[in-house]
PDB file of C-alpha atoms in Angstrom:
ATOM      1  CA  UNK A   1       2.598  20.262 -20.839  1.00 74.00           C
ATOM      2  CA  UNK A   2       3.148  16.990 -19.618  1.00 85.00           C
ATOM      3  CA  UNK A   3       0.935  15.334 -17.092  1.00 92.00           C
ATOM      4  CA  UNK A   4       2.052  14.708 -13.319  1.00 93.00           C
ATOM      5  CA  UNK A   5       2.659  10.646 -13.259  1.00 96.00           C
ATOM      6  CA  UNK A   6       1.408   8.771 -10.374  1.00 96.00           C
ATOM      7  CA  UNK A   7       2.110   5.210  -9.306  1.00 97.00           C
ATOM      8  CA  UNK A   8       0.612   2.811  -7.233  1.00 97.00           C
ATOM      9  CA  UNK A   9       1.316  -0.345  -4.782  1.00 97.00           C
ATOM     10  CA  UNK A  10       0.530  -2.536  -2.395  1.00 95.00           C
ATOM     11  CA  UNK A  11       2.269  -4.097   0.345  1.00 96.00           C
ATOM     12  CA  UNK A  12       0.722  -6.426   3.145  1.00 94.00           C
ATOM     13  CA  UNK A  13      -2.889  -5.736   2.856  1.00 92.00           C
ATOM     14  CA  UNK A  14      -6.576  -7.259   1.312  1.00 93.00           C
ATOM     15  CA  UNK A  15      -6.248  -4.839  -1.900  1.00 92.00           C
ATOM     16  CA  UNK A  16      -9.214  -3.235  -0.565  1.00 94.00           C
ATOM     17  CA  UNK A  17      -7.779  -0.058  -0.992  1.00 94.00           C
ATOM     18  CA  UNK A  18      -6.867  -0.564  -4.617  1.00 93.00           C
ATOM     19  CA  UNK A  19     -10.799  -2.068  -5.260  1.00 94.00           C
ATOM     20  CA  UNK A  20     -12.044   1.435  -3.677  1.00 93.00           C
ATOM     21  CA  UNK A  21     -10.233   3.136  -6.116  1.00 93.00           C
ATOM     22  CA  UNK A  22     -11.488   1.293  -9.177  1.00 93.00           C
ATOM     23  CA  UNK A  23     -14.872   2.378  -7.180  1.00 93.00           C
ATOM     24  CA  UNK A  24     -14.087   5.678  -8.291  1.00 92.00           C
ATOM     25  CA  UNK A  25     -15.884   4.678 -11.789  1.00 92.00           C
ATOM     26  CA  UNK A  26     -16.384   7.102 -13.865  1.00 95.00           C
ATOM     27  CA  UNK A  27     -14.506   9.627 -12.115  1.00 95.00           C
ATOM     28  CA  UNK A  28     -11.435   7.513 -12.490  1.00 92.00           C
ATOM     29  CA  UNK A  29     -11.569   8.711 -16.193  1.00 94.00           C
ATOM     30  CA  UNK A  30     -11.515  12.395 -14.746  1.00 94.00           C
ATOM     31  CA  UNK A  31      -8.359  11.395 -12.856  1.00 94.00           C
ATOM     32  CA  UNK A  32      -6.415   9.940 -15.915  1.00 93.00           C
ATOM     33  CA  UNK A  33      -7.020  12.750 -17.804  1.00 95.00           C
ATOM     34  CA  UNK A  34      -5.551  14.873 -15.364  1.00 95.00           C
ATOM     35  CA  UNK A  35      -2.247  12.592 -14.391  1.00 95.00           C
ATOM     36  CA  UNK A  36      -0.096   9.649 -16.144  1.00 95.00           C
ATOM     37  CA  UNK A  37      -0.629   6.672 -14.631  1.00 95.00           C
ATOM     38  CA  UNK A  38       2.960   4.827 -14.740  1.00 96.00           C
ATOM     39  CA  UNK A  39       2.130   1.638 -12.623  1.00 95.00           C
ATOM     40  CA  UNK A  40       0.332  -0.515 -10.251  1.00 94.00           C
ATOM     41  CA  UNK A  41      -0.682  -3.819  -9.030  1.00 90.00           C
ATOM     42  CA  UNK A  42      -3.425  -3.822 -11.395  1.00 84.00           C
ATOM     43  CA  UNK A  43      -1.212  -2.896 -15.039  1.00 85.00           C
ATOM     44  CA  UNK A  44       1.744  -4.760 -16.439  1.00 85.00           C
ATOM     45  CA  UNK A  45       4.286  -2.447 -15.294  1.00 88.00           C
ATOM     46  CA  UNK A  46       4.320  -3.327 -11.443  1.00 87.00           C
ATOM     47  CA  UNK A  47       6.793  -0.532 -10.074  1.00 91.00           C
ATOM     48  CA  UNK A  48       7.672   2.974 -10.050  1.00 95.00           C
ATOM     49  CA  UNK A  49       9.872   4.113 -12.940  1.00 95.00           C
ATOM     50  CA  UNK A  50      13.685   5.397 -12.089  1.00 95.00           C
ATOM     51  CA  UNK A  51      13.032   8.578 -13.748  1.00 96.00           C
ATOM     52  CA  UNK A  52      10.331   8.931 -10.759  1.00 97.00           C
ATOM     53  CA  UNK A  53       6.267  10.072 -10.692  1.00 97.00           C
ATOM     54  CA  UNK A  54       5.322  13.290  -8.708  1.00 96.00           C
ATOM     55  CA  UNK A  55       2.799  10.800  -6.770  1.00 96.00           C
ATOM     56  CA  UNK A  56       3.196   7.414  -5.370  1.00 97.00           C
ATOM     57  CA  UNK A  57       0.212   5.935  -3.545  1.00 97.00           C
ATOM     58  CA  UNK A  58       0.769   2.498  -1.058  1.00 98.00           C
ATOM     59  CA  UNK A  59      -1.539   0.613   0.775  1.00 97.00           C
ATOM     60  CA  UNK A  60      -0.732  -2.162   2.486  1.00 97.00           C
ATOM     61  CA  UNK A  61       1.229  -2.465   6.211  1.00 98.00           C
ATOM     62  CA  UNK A  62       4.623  -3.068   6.069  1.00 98.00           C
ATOM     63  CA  UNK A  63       4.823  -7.251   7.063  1.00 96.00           C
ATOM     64  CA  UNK A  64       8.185  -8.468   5.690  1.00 97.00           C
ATOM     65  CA  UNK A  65      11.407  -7.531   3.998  1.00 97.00           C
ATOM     66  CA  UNK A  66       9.833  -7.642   0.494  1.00 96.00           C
ATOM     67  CA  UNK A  67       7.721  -4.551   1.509  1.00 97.00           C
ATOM     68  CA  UNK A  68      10.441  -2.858   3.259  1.00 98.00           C
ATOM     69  CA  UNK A  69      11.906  -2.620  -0.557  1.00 97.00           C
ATOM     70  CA  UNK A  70       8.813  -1.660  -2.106  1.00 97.00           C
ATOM     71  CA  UNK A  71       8.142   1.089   0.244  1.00 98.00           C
ATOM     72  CA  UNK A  72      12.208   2.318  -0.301  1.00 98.00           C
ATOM     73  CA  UNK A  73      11.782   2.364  -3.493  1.00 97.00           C
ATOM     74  CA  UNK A  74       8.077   4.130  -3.824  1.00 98.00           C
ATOM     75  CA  UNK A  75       9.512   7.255  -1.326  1.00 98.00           C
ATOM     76  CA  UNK A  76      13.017   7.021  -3.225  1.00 98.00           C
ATOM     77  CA  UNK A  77      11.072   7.547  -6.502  1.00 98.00           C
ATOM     78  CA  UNK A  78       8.048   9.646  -5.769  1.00 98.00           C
ATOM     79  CA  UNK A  79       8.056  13.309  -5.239  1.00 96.00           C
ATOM     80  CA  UNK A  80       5.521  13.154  -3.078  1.00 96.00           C
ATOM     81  CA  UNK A  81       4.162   9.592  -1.390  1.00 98.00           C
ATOM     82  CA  UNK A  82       0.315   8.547   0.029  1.00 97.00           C
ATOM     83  CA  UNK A  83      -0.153   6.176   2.656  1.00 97.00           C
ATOM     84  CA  UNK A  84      -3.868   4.908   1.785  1.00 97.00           C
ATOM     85  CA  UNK A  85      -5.614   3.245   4.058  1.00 96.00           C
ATOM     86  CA  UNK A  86      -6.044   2.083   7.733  1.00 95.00           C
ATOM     87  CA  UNK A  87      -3.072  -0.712   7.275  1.00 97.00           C
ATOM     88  CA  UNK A  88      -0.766   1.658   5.630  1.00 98.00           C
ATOM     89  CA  UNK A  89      -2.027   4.772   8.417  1.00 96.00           C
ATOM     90  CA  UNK A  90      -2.125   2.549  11.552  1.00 96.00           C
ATOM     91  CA  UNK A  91      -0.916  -1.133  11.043  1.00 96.00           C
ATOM     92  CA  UNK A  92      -4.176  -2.344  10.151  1.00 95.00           C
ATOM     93  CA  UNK A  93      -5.265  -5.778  11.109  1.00 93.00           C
ATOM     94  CA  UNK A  94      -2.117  -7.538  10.525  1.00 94.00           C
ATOM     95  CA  UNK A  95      -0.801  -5.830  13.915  1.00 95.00           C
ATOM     96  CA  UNK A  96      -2.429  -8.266  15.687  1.00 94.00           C
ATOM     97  CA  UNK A  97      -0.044 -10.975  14.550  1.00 92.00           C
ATOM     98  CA  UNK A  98       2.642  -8.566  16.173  1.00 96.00           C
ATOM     99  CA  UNK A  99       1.763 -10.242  19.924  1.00 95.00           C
ATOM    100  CA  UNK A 100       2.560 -13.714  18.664  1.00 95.00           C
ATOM    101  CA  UNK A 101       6.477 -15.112  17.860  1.00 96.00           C
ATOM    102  CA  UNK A 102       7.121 -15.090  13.746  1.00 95.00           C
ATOM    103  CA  UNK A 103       8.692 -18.577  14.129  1.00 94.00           C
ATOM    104  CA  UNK A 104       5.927 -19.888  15.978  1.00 94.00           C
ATOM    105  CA  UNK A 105       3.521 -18.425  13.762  1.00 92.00           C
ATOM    106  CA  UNK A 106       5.078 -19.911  10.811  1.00 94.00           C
ATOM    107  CA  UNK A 107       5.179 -23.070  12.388  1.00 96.00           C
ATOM    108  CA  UNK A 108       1.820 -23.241  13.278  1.00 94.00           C
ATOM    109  CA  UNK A 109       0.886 -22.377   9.430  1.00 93.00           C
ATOM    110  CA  UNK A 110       3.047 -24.526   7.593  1.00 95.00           C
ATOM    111  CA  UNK A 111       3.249 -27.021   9.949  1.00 96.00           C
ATOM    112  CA  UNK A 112       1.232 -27.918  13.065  1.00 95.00           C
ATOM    113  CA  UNK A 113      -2.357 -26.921  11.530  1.00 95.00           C
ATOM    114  CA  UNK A 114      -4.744 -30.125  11.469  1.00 94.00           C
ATOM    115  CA  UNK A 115      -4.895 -30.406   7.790  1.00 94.00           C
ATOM    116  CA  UNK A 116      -1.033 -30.204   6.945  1.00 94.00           C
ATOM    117  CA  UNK A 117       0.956 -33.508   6.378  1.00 94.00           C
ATOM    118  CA  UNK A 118       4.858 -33.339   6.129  1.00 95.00           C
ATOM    119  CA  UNK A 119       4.460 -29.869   6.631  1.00 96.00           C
ATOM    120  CA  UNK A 120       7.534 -27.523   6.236  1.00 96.00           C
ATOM    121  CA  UNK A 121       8.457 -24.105   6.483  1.00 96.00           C
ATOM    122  CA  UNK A 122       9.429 -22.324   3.306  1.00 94.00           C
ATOM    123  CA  UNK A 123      13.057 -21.799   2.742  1.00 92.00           C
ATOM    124  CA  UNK A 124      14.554 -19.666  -0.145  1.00 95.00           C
ATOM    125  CA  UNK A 125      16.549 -16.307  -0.776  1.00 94.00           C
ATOM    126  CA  UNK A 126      13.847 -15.663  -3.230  1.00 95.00           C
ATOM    127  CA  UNK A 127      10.838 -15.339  -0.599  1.00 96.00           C
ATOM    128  CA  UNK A 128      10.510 -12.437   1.981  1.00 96.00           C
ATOM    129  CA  UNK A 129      11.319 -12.674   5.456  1.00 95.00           C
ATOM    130  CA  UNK A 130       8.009 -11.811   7.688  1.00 95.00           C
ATOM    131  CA  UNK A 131       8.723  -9.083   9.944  1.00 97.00           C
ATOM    132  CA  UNK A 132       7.327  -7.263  12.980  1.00 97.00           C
ATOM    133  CA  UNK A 133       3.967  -5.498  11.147  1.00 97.00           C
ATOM    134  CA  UNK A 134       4.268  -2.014  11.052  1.00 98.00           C
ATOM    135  CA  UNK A 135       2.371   1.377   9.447  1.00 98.00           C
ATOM    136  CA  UNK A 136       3.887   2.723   6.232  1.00 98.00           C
ATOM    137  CA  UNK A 137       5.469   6.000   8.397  1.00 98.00           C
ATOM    138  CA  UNK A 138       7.436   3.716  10.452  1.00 98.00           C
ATOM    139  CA  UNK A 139       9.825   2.814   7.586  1.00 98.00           C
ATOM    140  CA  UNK A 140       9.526   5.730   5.077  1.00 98.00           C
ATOM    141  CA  UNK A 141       8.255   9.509   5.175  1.00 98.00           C
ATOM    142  CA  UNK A 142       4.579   9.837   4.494  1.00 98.00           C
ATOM    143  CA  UNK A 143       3.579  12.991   3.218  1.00 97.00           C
ATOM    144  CA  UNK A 144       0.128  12.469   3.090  1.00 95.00           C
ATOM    145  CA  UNK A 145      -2.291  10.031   5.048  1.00 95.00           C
ATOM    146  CA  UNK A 146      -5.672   8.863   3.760  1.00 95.00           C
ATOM    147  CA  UNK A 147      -7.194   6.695   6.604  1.00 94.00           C
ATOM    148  CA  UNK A 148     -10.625   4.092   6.061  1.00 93.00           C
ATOM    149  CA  UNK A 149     -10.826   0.324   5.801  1.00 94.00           C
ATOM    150  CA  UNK A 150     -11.050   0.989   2.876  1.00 94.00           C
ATOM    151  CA  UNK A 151     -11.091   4.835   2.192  1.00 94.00           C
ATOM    152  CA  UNK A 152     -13.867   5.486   0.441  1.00 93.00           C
ATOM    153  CA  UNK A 153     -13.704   6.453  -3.514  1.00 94.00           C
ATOM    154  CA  UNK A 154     -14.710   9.974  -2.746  1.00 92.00           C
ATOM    155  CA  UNK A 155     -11.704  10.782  -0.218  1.00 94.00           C
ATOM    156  CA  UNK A 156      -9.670   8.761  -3.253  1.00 95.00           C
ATOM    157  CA  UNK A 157     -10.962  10.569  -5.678  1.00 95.00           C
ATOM    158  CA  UNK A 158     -10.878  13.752  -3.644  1.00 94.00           C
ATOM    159  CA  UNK A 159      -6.989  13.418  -2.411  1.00 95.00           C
ATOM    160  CA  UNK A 160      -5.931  12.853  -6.251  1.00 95.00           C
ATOM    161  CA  UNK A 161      -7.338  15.248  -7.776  1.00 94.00           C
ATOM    162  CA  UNK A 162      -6.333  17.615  -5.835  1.00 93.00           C
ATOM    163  CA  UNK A 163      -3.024  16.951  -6.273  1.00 93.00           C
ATOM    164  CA  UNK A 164      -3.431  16.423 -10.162  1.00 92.00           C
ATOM    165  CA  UNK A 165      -4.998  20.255 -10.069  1.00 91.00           C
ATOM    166  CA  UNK A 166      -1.606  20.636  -7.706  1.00 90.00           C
ATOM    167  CA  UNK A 167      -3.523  21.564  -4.564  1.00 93.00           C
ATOM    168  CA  UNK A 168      -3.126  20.536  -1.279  1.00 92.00           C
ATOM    169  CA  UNK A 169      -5.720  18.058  -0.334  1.00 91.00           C
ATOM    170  CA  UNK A 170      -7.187  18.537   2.917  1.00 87.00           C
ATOM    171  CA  UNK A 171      -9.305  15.017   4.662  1.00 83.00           C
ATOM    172  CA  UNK A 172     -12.103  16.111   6.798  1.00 82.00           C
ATOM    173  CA  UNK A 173     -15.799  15.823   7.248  1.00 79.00           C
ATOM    174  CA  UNK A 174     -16.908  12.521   5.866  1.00 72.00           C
ATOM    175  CA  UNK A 175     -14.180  12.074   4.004  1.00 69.00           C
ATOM    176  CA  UNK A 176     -12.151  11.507   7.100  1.00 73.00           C
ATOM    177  CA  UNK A 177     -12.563   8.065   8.829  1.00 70.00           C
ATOM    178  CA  UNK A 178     -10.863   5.226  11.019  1.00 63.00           C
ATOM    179  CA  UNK A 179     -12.578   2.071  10.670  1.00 60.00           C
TER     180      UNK A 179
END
């Protein structure tokens, strides 16, 4: 029988999330023996195959157009999808840039800081377009949310294998935190 596959990503956040995974150690090994792991910031392959995984696991707010498609694209091709972490649950700490203009924010970082000479704001088709910051929820259906700044390797470890034994995981106790 084939094992469940299970991709990962990350959209605007610190990759905290994706470091308290790798905390897993050992256990991470348990995991992987359990489910196929088809991609993640942290392998070559960077995104979700058509075909689709059973799991797909973001962290990361939702801060400009360029996660707007990766978070499409993760629901579109996951059977089920995990919001991990406080800035894919709640916002996270890039909310606070929410109560200031974009264009004067982007002014003030590409141009108008002390350091900067001939400063200049980016221009290209290529780049992403910063948007209002938002939780993952607010632009695709979560199934499952695993809050913590980041959440700790047990409630990682805890959520997927549960789901790689094809339970339903259940957060509580200590597992469950808002930082």
């Amino acid at each position: 029988m084939a094992k469940p596959k299970i991709a990962t990503d990350w959209m605007g956040d610190c990759a905290g999330c994706h470091m308290s995974l790798l905390d897993m150690d050992e256990r991470l090994l348990t995991v992987l023996g359990k489910v196929e792991l088809t991609s993640s910031p942290i392998t070559d392959l960077k995104h979700p195959p058509e075909e689709g995984v059973a799991v797909g696991v973001l962290s990361g707010s939702i801060n400009n157009t360029s996660n707007v498609y990766v978070a499409r694209m993760m629901r579109k091709r996951s059977g089920c999808l995990i919001a991990m972490g406080d800035c894919a649950v709640l916002g996270g700490v890039l909310s606070m840039r929410n109560a200031f203009d974009i264009k004067e924010g982007l002014r003030r970082a590409y141009i108008d800081t002390e350091s900067t000479v001939d400063g200049f704001i980016p221009q290209s088709d290529e780049l992403a377009k910063p948007i209002r910051n938002r939780p993952l929820d607010q632009v695709v259906k979560v199934d499952y949310h695993l809050p913590g700044c980041p959440p700790s390797a047990d409630a990682i470890f805890h959520v997927l294998n549960e789901l790689a034994e094809g339970r339903e995981p259940v957060v509580e106790g200590e597992a469950l935190k808002y930082d």
